[in-house]
CSV table of C-alpha atoms in Angstrom, one decimal:
chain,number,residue,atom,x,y,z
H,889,UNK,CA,-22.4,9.0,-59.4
H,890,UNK,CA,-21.1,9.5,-63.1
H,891,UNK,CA,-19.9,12.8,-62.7
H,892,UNK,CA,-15.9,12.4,-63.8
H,893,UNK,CA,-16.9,11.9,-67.4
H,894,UNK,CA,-19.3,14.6,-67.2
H,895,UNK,CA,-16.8,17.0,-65.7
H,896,UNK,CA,-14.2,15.9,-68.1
H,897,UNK,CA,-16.4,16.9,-71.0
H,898,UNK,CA,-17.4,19.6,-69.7
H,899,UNK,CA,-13.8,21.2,-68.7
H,900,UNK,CA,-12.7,20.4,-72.5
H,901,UNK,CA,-15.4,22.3,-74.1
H,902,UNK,CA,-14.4,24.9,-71.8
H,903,UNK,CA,-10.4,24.7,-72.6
H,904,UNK,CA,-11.3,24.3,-76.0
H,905,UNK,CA,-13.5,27.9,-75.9
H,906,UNK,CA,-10.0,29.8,-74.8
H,907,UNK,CA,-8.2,30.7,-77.7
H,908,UNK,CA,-4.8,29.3,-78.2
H,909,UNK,CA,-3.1,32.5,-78.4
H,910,UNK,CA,-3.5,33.5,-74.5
H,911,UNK,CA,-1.2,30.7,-73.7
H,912,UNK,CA,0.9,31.5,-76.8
H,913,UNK,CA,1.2,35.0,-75.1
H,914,UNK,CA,1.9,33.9,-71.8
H,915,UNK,CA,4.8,31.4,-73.0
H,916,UNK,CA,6.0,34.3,-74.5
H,917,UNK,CA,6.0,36.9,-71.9
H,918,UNK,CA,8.0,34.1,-69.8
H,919,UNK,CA,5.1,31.7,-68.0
H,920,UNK,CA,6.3,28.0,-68.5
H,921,UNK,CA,3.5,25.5,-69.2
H,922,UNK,CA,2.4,25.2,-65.4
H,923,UNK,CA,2.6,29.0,-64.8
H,924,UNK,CA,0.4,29.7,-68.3
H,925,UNK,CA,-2.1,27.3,-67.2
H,926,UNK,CA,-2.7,28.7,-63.7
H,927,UNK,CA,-1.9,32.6,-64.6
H,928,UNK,CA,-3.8,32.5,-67.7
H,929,UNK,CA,-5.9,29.8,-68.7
H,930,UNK,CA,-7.7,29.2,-65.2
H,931,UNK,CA,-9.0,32.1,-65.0
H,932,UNK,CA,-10.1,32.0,-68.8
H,933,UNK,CA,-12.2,28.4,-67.7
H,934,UNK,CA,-13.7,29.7,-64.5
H,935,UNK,CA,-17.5,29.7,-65.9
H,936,UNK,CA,-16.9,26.3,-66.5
H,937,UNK,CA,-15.1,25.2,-63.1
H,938,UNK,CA,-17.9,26.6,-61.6
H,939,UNK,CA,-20.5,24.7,-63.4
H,940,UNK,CA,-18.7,21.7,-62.9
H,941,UNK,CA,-18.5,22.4,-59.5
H,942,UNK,CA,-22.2,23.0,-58.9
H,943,UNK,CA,-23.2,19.9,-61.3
H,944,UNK,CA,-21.0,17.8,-58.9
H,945,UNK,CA,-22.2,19.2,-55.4
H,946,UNK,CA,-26.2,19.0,-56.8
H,947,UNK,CA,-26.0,15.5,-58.3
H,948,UNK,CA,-23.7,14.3,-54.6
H,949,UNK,CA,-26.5,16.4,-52.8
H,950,UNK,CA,-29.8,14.8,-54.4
H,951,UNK,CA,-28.4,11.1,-54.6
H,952,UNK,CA,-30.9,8.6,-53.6
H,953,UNK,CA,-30.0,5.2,-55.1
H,954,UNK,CA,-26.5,5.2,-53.5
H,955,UNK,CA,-27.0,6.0,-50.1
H,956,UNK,CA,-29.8,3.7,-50.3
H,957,UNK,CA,-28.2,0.6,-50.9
H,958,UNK,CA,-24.5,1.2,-49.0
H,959,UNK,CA,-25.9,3.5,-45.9
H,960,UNK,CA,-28.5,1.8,-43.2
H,961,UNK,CA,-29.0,2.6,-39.8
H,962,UNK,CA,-29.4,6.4,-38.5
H,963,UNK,CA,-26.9,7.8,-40.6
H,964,UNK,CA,-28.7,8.7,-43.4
H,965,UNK,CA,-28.2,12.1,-46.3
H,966,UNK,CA,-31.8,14.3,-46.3
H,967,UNK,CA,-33.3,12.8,-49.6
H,968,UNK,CA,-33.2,9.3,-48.1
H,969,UNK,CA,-34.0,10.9,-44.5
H,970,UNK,CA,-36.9,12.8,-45.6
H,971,UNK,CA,-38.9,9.4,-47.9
H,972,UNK,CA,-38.2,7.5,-44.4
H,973,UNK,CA,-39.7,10.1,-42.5
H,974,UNK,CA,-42.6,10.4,-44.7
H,975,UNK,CA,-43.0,6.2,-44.5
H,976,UNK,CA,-43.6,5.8,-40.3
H,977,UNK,CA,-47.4,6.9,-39.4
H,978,UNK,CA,-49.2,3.7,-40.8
H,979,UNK,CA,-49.9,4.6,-44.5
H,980,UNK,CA,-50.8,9.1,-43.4
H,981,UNK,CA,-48.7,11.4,-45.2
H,982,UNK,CA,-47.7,14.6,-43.2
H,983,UNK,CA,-47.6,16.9,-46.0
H,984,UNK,CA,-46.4,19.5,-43.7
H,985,UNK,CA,-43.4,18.0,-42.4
H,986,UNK,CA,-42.9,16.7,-45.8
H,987,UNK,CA,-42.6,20.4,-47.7
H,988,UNK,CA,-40.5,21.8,-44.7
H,989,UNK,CA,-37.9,18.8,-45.1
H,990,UNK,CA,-38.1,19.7,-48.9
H,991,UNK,CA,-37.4,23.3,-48.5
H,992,UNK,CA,-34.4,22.4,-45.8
H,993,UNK,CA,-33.0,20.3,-48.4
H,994,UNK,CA,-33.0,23.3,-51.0
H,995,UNK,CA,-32.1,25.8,-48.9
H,996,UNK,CA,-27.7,24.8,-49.8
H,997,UNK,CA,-28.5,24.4,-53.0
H,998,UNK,CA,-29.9,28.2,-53.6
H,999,UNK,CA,-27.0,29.5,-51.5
H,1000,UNK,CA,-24.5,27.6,-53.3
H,1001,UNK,CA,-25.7,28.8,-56.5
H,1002,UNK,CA,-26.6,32.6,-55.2
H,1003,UNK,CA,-22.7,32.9,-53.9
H,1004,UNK,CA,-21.1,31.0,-57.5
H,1005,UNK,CA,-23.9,33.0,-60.0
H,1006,UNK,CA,-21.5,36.1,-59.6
H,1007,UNK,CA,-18.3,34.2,-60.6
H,1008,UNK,CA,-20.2,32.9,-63.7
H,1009,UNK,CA,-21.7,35.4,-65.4
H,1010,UNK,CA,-18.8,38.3,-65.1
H,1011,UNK,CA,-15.9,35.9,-66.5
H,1012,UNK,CA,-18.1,34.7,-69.1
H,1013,UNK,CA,-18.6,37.6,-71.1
H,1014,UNK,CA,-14.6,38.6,-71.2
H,1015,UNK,CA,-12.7,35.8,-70.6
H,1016,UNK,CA,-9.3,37.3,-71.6
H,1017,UNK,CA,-9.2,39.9,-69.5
């Protein structure tokens, strides 16, 4: 729900971290402003993009409060599907179908992450390069 302000902190710390003389360097070899940001100092951020990417996908994923008040009827995300679901047999808890709703939910989320973990860890460590 608040994730702008997040991911605009976030992607300053991030521009911050690049030094100023990559863009300095690619002003000189001929980039204008645009072409030094997305030559240069996009792929310097990427750890961060990513992160901010996955913070934003995981906190629109697991919202409750949101779809809880604005969405009725059977259209319903998983997190709000799954505490219905676990509501209907008079008061019984099916702990079964509870866990295997839990784990369907969770199942994106690990892909996600397992596909974007490569992305983050190699640009991190040489980001001028």
């Amino acid at each position: 729900m608040f994730q702008l302000p997040f991911a605009t902190f976030m992607m300053r710390i991030s521009f911050e971290a690049v030094p100023r003389e990559l863009e300095e360097a690619a002003l000189m070899d001929g980039c204008v402003s645009f072409g030094a940001l997305r030559r240069v100092l996009l792929h310097a951020v990427k750890p961060g993009l990513i992160t901010v990417g996955l913070f934003a996908f995981l906190a629109a994923w697991n919202d409750f409060m949101v779809p809880l008040f604005l969405v009725g009827g059977d259209n319903q995300p998983l997190p709000l599907a799954l505490v219905n679901m676990r509501q209907q047999v008079m008061g019984v808890i099916d702990y079964g179908s509870t866990q295997a709703g839990v784990v369907v939910l969770t199942i994106p989320c690990v892909l996600l992450f397992l596909c974007c973990s490569s992305g983050t860890t190699s640009t991190a460590s040489c980001p001028a390069l």
